[in-house]
Short mmCIF file of C-alpha atoms in Angstrom, two decimals:
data_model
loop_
_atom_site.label_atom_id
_atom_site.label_comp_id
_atom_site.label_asym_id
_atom_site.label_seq_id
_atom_site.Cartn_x
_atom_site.Cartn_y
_atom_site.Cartn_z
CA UNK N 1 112.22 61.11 14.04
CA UNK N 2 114.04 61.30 17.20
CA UNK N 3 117.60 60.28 17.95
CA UNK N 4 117.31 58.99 21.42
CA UNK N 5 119.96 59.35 24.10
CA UNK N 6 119.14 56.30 26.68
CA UNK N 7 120.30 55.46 30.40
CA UNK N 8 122.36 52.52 31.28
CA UNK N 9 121.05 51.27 35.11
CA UNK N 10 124.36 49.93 37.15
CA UNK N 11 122.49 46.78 38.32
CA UNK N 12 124.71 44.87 40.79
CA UNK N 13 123.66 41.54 38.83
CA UNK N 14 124.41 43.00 35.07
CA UNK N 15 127.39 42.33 33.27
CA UNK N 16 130.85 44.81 33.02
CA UNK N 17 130.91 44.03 29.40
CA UNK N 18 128.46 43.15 27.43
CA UNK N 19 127.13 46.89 26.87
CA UNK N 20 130.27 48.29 26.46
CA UNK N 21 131.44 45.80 23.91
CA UNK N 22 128.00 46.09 21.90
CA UNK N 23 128.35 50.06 21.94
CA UNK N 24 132.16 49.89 21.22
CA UNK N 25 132.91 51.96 24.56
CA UNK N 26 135.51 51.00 27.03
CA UNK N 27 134.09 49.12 30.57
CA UNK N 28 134.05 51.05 33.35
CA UNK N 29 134.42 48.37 35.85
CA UNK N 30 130.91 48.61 37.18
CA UNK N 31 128.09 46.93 36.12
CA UNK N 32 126.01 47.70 33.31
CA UNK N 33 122.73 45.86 33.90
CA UNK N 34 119.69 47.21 31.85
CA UNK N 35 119.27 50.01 28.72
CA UNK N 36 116.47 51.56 29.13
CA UNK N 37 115.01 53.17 25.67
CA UNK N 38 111.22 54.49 25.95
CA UNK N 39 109.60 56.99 28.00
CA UNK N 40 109.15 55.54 31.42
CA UNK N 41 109.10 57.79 34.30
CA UNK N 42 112.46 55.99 36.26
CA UNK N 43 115.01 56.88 33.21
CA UNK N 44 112.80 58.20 29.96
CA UNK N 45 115.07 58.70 26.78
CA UNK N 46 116.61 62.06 25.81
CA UNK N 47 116.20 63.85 22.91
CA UNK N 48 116.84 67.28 21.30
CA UNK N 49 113.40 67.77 22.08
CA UNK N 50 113.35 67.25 25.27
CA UNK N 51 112.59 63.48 27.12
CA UNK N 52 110.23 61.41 25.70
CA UNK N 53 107.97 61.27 28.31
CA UNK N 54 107.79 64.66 28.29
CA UNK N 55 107.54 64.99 24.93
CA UNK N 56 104.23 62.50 24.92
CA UNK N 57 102.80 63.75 27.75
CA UNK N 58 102.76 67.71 25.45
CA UNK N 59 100.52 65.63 22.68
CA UNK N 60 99.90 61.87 23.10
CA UNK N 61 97.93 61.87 20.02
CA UNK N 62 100.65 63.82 18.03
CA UNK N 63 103.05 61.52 18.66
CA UNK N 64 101.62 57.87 19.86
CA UNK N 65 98.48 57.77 16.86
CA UNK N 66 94.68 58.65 17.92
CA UNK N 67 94.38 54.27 17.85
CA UNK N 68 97.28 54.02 20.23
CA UNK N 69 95.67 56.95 22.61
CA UNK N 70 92.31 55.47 22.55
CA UNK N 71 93.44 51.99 23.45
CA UNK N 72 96.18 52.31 25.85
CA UNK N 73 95.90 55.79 26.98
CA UNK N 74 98.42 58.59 26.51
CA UNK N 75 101.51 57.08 27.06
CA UNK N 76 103.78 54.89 25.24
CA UNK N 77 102.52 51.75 26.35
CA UNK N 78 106.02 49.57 26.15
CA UNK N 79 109.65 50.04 27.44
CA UNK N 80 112.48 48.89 25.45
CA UNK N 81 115.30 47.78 26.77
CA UNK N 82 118.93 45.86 26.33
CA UNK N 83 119.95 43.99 28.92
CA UNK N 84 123.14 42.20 30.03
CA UNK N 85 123.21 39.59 32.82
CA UNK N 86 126.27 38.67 34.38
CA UNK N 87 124.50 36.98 37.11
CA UNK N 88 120.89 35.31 37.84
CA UNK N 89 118.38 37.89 38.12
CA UNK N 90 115.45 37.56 40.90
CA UNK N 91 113.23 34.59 40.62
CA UNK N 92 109.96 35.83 39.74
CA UNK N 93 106.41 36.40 38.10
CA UNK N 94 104.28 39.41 37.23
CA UNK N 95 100.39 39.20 37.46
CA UNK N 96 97.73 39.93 34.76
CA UNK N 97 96.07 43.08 34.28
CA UNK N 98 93.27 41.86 36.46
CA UNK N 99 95.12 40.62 39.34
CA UNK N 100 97.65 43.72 39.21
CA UNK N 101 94.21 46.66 39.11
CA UNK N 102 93.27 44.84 42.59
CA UNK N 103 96.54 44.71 44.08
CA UNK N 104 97.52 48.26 43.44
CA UNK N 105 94.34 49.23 44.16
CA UNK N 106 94.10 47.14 47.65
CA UNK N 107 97.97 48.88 48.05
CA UNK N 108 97.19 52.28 47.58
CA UNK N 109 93.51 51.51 49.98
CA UNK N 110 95.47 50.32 52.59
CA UNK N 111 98.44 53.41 52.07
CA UNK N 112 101.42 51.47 51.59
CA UNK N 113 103.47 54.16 50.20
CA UNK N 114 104.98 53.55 46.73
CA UNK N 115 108.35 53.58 47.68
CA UNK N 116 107.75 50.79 50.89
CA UNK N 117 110.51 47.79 50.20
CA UNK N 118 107.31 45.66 51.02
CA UNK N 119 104.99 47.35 47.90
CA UNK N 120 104.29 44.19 45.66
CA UNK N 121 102.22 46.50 43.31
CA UNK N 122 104.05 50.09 41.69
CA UNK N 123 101.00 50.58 39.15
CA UNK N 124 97.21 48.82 38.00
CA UNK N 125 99.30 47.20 34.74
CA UNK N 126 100.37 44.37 33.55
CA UNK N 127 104.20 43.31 32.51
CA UNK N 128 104.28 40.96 30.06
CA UNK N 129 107.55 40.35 28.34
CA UNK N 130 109.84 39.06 25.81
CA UNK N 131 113.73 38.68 26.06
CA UNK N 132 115.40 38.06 22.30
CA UNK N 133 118.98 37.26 22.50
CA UNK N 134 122.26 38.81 20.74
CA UNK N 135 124.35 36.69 22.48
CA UNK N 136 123.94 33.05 24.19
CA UNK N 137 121.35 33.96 26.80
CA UNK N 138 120.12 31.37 29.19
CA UNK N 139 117.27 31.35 31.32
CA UNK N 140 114.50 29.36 33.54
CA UNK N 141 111.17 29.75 32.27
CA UNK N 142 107.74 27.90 33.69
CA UNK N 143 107.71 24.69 35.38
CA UNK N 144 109.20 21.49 34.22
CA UNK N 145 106.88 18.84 34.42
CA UNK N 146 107.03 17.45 38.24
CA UNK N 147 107.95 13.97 37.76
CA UNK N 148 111.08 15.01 35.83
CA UNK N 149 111.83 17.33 38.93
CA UNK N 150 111.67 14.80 41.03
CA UNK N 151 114.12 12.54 39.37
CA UNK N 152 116.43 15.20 38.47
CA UNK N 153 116.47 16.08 42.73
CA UNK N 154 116.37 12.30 43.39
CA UNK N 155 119.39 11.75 41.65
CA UNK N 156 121.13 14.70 43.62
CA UNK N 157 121.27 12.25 46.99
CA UNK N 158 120.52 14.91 49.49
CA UNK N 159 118.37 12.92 51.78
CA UNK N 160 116.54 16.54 53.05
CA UNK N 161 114.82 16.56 49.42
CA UNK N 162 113.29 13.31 49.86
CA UNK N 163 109.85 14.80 51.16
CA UNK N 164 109.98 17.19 48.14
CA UNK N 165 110.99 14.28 45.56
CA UNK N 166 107.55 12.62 47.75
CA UNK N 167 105.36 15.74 46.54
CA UNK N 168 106.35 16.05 43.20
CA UNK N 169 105.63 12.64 42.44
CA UNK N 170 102.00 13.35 43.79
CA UNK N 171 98.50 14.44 41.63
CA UNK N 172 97.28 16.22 40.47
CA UNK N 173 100.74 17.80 39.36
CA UNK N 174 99.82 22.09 39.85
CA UNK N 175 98.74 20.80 43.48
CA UNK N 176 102.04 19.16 43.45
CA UNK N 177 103.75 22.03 42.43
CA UNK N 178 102.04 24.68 44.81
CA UNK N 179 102.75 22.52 47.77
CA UNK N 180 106.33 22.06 46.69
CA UNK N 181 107.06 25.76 46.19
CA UNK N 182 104.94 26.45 49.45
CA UNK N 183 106.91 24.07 51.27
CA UNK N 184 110.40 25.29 50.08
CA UNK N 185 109.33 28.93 50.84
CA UNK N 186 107.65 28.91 54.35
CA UNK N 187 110.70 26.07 55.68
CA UNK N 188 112.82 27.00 58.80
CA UNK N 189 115.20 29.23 57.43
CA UNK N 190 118.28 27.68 59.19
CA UNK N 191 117.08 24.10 57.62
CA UNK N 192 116.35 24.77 54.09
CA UNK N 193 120.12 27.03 54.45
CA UNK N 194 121.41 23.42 55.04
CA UNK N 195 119.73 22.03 52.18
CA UNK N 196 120.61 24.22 49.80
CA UNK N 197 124.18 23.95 50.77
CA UNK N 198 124.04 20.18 50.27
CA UNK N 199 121.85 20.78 47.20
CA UNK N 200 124.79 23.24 45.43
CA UNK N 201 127.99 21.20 46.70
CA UNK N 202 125.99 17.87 45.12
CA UNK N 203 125.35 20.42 41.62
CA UNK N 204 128.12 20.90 41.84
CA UNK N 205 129.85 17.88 42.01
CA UNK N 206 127.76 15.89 39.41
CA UNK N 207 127.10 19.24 36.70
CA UNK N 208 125.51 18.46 33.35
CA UNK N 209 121.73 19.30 33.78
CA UNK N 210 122.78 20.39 37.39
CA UNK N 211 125.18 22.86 35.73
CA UNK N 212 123.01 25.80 36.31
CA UNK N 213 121.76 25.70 39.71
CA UNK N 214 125.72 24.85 40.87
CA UNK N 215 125.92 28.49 39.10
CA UNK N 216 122.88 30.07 40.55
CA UNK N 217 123.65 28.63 44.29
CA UNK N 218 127.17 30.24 43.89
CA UNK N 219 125.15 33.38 43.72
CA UNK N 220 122.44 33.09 46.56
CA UNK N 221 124.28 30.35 48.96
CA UNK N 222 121.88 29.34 51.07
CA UNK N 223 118.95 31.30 49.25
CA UNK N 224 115.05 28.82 49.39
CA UNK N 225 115.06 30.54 45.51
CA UNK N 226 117.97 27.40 44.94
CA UNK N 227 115.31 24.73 45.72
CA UNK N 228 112.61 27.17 43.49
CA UNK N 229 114.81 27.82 40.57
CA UNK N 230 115.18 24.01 40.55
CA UNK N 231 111.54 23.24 39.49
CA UNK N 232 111.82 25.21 36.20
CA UNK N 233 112.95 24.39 32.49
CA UNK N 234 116.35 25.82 32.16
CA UNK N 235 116.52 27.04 28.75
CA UNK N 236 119.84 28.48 26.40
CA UNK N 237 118.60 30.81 23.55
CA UNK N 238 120.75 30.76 20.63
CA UNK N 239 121.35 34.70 18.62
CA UNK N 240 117.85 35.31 17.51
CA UNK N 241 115.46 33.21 19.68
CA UNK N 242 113.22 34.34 22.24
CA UNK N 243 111.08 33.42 25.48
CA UNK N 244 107.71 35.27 25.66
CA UNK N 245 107.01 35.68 29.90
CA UNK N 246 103.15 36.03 30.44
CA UNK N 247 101.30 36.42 33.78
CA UNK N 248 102.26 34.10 36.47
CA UNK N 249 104.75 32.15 34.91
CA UNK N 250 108.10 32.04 36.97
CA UNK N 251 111.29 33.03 35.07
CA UNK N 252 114.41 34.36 35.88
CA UNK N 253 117.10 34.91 33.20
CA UNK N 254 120.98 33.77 34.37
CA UNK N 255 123.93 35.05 31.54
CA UNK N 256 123.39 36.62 28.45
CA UNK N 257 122.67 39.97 26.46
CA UNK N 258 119.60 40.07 24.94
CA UNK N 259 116.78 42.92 23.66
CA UNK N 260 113.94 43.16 25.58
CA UNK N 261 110.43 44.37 25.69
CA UNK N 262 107.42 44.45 28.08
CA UNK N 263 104.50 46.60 28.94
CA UNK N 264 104.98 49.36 30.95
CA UNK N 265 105.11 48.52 34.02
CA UNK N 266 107.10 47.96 37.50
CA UNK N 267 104.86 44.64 38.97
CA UNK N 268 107.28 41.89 40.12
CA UNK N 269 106.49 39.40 42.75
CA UNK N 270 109.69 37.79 43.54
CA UNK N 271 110.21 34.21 44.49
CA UNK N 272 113.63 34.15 45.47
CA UNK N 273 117.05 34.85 44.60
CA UNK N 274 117.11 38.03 46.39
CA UNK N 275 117.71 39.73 49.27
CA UNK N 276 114.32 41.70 48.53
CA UNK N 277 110.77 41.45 50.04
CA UNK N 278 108.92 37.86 49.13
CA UNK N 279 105.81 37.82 49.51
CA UNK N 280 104.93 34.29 49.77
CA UNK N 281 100.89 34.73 50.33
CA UNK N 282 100.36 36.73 47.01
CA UNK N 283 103.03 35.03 45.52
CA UNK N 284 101.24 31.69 45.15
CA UNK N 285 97.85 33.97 44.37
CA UNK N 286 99.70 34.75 41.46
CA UNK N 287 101.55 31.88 40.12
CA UNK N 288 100.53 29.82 37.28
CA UNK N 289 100.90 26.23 38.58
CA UNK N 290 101.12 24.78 35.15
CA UNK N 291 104.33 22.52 33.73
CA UNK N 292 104.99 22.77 30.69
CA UNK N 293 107.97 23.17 27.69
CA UNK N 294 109.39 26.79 27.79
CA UNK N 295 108.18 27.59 23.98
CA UNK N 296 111.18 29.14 22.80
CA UNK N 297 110.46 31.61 19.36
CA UNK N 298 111.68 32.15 16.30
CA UNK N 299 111.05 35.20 14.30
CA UNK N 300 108.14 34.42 11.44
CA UNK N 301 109.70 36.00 8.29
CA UNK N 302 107.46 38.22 5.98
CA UNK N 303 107.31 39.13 2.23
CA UNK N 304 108.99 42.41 2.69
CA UNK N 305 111.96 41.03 5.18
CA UNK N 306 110.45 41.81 8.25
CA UNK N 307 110.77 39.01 11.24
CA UNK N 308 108.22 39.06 13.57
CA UNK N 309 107.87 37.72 16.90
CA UNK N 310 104.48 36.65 17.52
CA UNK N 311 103.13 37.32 21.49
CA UNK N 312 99.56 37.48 22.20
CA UNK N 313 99.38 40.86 23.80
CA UNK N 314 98.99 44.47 22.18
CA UNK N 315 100.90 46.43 23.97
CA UNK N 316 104.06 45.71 22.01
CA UNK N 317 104.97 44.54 18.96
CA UNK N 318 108.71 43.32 18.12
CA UNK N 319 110.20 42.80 14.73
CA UNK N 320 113.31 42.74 12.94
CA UNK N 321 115.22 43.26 10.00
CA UNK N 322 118.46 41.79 8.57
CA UNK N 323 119.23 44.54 6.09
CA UNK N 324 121.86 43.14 3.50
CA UNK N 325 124.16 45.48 1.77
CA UNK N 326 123.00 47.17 -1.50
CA UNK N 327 119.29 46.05 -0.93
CA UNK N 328 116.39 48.69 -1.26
CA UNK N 329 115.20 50.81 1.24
CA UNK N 330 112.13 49.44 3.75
CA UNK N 331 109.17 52.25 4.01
CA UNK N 332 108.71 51.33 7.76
CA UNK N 333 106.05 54.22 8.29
CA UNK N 334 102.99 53.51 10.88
CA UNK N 335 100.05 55.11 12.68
CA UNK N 336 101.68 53.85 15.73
CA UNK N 337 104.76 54.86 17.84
CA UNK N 338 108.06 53.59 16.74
CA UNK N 339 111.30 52.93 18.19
CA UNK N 340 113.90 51.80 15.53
CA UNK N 341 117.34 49.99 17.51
CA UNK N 342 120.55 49.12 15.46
CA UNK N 343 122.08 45.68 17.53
CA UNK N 344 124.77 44.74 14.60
CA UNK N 345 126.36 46.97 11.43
CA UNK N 346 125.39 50.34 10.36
CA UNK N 347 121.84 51.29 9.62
CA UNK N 348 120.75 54.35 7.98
CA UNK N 349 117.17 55.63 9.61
CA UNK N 350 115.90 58.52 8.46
CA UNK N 351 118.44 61.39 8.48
CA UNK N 352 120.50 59.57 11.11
CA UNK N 353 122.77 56.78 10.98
CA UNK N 354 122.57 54.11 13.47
CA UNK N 355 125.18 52.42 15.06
CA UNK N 356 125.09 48.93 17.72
CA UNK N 357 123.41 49.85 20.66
CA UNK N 358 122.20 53.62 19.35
CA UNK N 359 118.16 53.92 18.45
CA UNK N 360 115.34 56.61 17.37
CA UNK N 361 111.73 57.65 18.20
CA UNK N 362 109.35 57.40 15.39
CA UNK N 363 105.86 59.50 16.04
CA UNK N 364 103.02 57.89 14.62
CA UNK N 365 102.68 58.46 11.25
CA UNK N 366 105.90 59.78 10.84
CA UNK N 367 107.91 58.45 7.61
CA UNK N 368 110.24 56.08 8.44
CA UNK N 369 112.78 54.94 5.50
CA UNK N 370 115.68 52.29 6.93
CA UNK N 371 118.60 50.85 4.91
CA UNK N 372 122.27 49.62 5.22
CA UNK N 373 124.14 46.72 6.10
CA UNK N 374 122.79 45.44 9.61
CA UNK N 375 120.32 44.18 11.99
CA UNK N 376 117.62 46.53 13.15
CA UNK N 377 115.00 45.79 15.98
CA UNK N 378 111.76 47.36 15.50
CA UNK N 379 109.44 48.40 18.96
CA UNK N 380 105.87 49.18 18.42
CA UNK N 381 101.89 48.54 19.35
CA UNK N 382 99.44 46.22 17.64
CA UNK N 383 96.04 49.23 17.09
#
């Protein structure tokens, strides 16, 4: 079992406090977007061994399980992270495992280099994900049905949204949608500025369910990703619940701290909200035109205290445990890559005790004892 030592990534949208506060260190001022805990190649973990990815790559079997190896090749196959918003990240979707082997693929044909601001595809994977708040955590996640759209812009009074209101009020609604997110994306820049700027000062004015986009315009003035962000469920996780993100299902997540998890992988395709590269062709390629209600989790309990959040992907598993003081120790031992991560007391893995924010690498097969008084997330594969 490996104590990890993990990277904090200065994100210009993460928060100044919500890391510090959660590993009891003082702010430094700057932001403190995204801790990354796994082996991926951009910031793998440290241990006394050496990093993790380097220390997988030496024997995948060794330490990821012969299973995990023969399913999802030899490397850990998820990335762990905590992350802190202080401010709306991108707009955006990630493709299936399909779509994202052609793109890369058609990318790499075609030599767009990796590192080309216009590369839509970094890899042939897929990036699921699921976001688990610690604190209040909101979010936008998949479409909200288009009628209700158009009566929440109707009742803004901007009389440039009419033609959208018109759309959204059309059939069939994914049709609808895709000409309504097609519309606000291809529009003359110096127009849909306008009506965005209208759109936030009338947010603004009238808050409630326009609450959030007053916030997210005050971010991106001016930005189409307003008018985008404004056809999707806005959602507020309470400490505990979680979104699942699968392919082509636009999200963006706004405030909050929050564990994460995903596949390994770098494919975004952003829709706005950024001063990055949009795509808008492959964008809509890629985009799930489907309304529908966010589907916000809640851990299903087990027998021995485990709480599970059920996705329908293998590539990660999470789970987690409210240890109470006094109680027995949990045998957490699998034939699968761990990675044990203490959010709230003092948790005793192994030979090393875990504090908020601190975590460990568990090789497959590895014993793995936890106790203590506090909350412990649990990272691993379904084989």
């Amino acid at each position: 079992m490996d104590r990890l030592d993990n990277t904090v990534r200065p994100y210009a949208w993460g928060s100044t406090t919500a890391i510090p506060t959660l590993l009891g260190t003082e702010p430094t001022g700057e932001p403190q977007a995204e801790m990354w805990i796994g082996a991926h190649p951009g910031a793998p973990s440290r241990t006394d061994r050496g990093t993790l990815a380097d220390i997988v790559a030496a024997d995948p079997e060794k330490e990821l399980g012969p299973a995990s190896v023969a399913r999802f090749g030899p490397r850990l196959p998820f990335l762990l992270k905590l992350l802190a918003a202080g401010a709306p990240l991108s707009l955006q979707v990630h493709p299936d495992l399909a779509q994202a082997k052609e793109g890369y693929e058609d990318e790499e044909r075609r030599g767009v280099p990796l590192d080309a601001p216009h590369r839509n595809y970094k890899d042939a994977n897929h990036k699921p994900e699921l976001i688990c708040a610690l604190t209040e955590f909101d979010g936008l996640c998949g479409f909200r049905a288009p009628t209700e759209t158009a009566d929440l812009l109707d009742g803004l009074g901007v009389a440039s949204l009419k033609p959208y209101v018109d759309l959204l009020r059309a059939h069939p609604e994914d049709a609808a949608l895709r000409e309504v997110l097609t519309a606000v994306l291809t529009a003359d820049p110096e127009e849909m500025s306008r009506t965005v700027a209208e759109t936030a000062a009338a947010c603004e004015r009238l808050g409630g369910a326009y609450a959030p986009y007053a916030g997210i315009a005050h971010h991106y003035p001016g930005d189409p990703g307003v008018l985008a962000a404004l056809l999707l469920n806005h959602v507020r996780l309470q400490p505990g619940e979680a979104l699942y993100l699968g392919a082509g299902i636009p999200h963006a997540y706004l405030d909050g701290l929050g564990v994460e998890i995903m596949a390994n992988s770098d494919n975004v395709l952003r829709c706005g909200l950024t001063p990055k590269h949009v795509d808008v062709p492959e964008l809509l390629r890629i985009v799930r035109f489907e309304p529908g209600d966010p589907g916000v989790l809640r851990p299903e309990a087990s027998p021995d205290g485990e709480e599970v959040y059920d996705t329908p992907i293998d590539e990660f598993r999470l789970s987690r445990y409210v240890l109470p003081e006094g109680a027995a120790p949990h045998d957490l031992t699998l034939p699968a890559p761990q990675i044990l991560l203490c959010t709230a007391g003092s948790v005793r893995a192994g030979e090393h005790d875990l504090t908020p924010g601190r975590s460990v690498f568990v090789p497959a097969g590895e014993k793995a004892e936890v106790s203590g008084n506090g909350t412990l997330f649990r990272a691993t594969v379904r084989v």
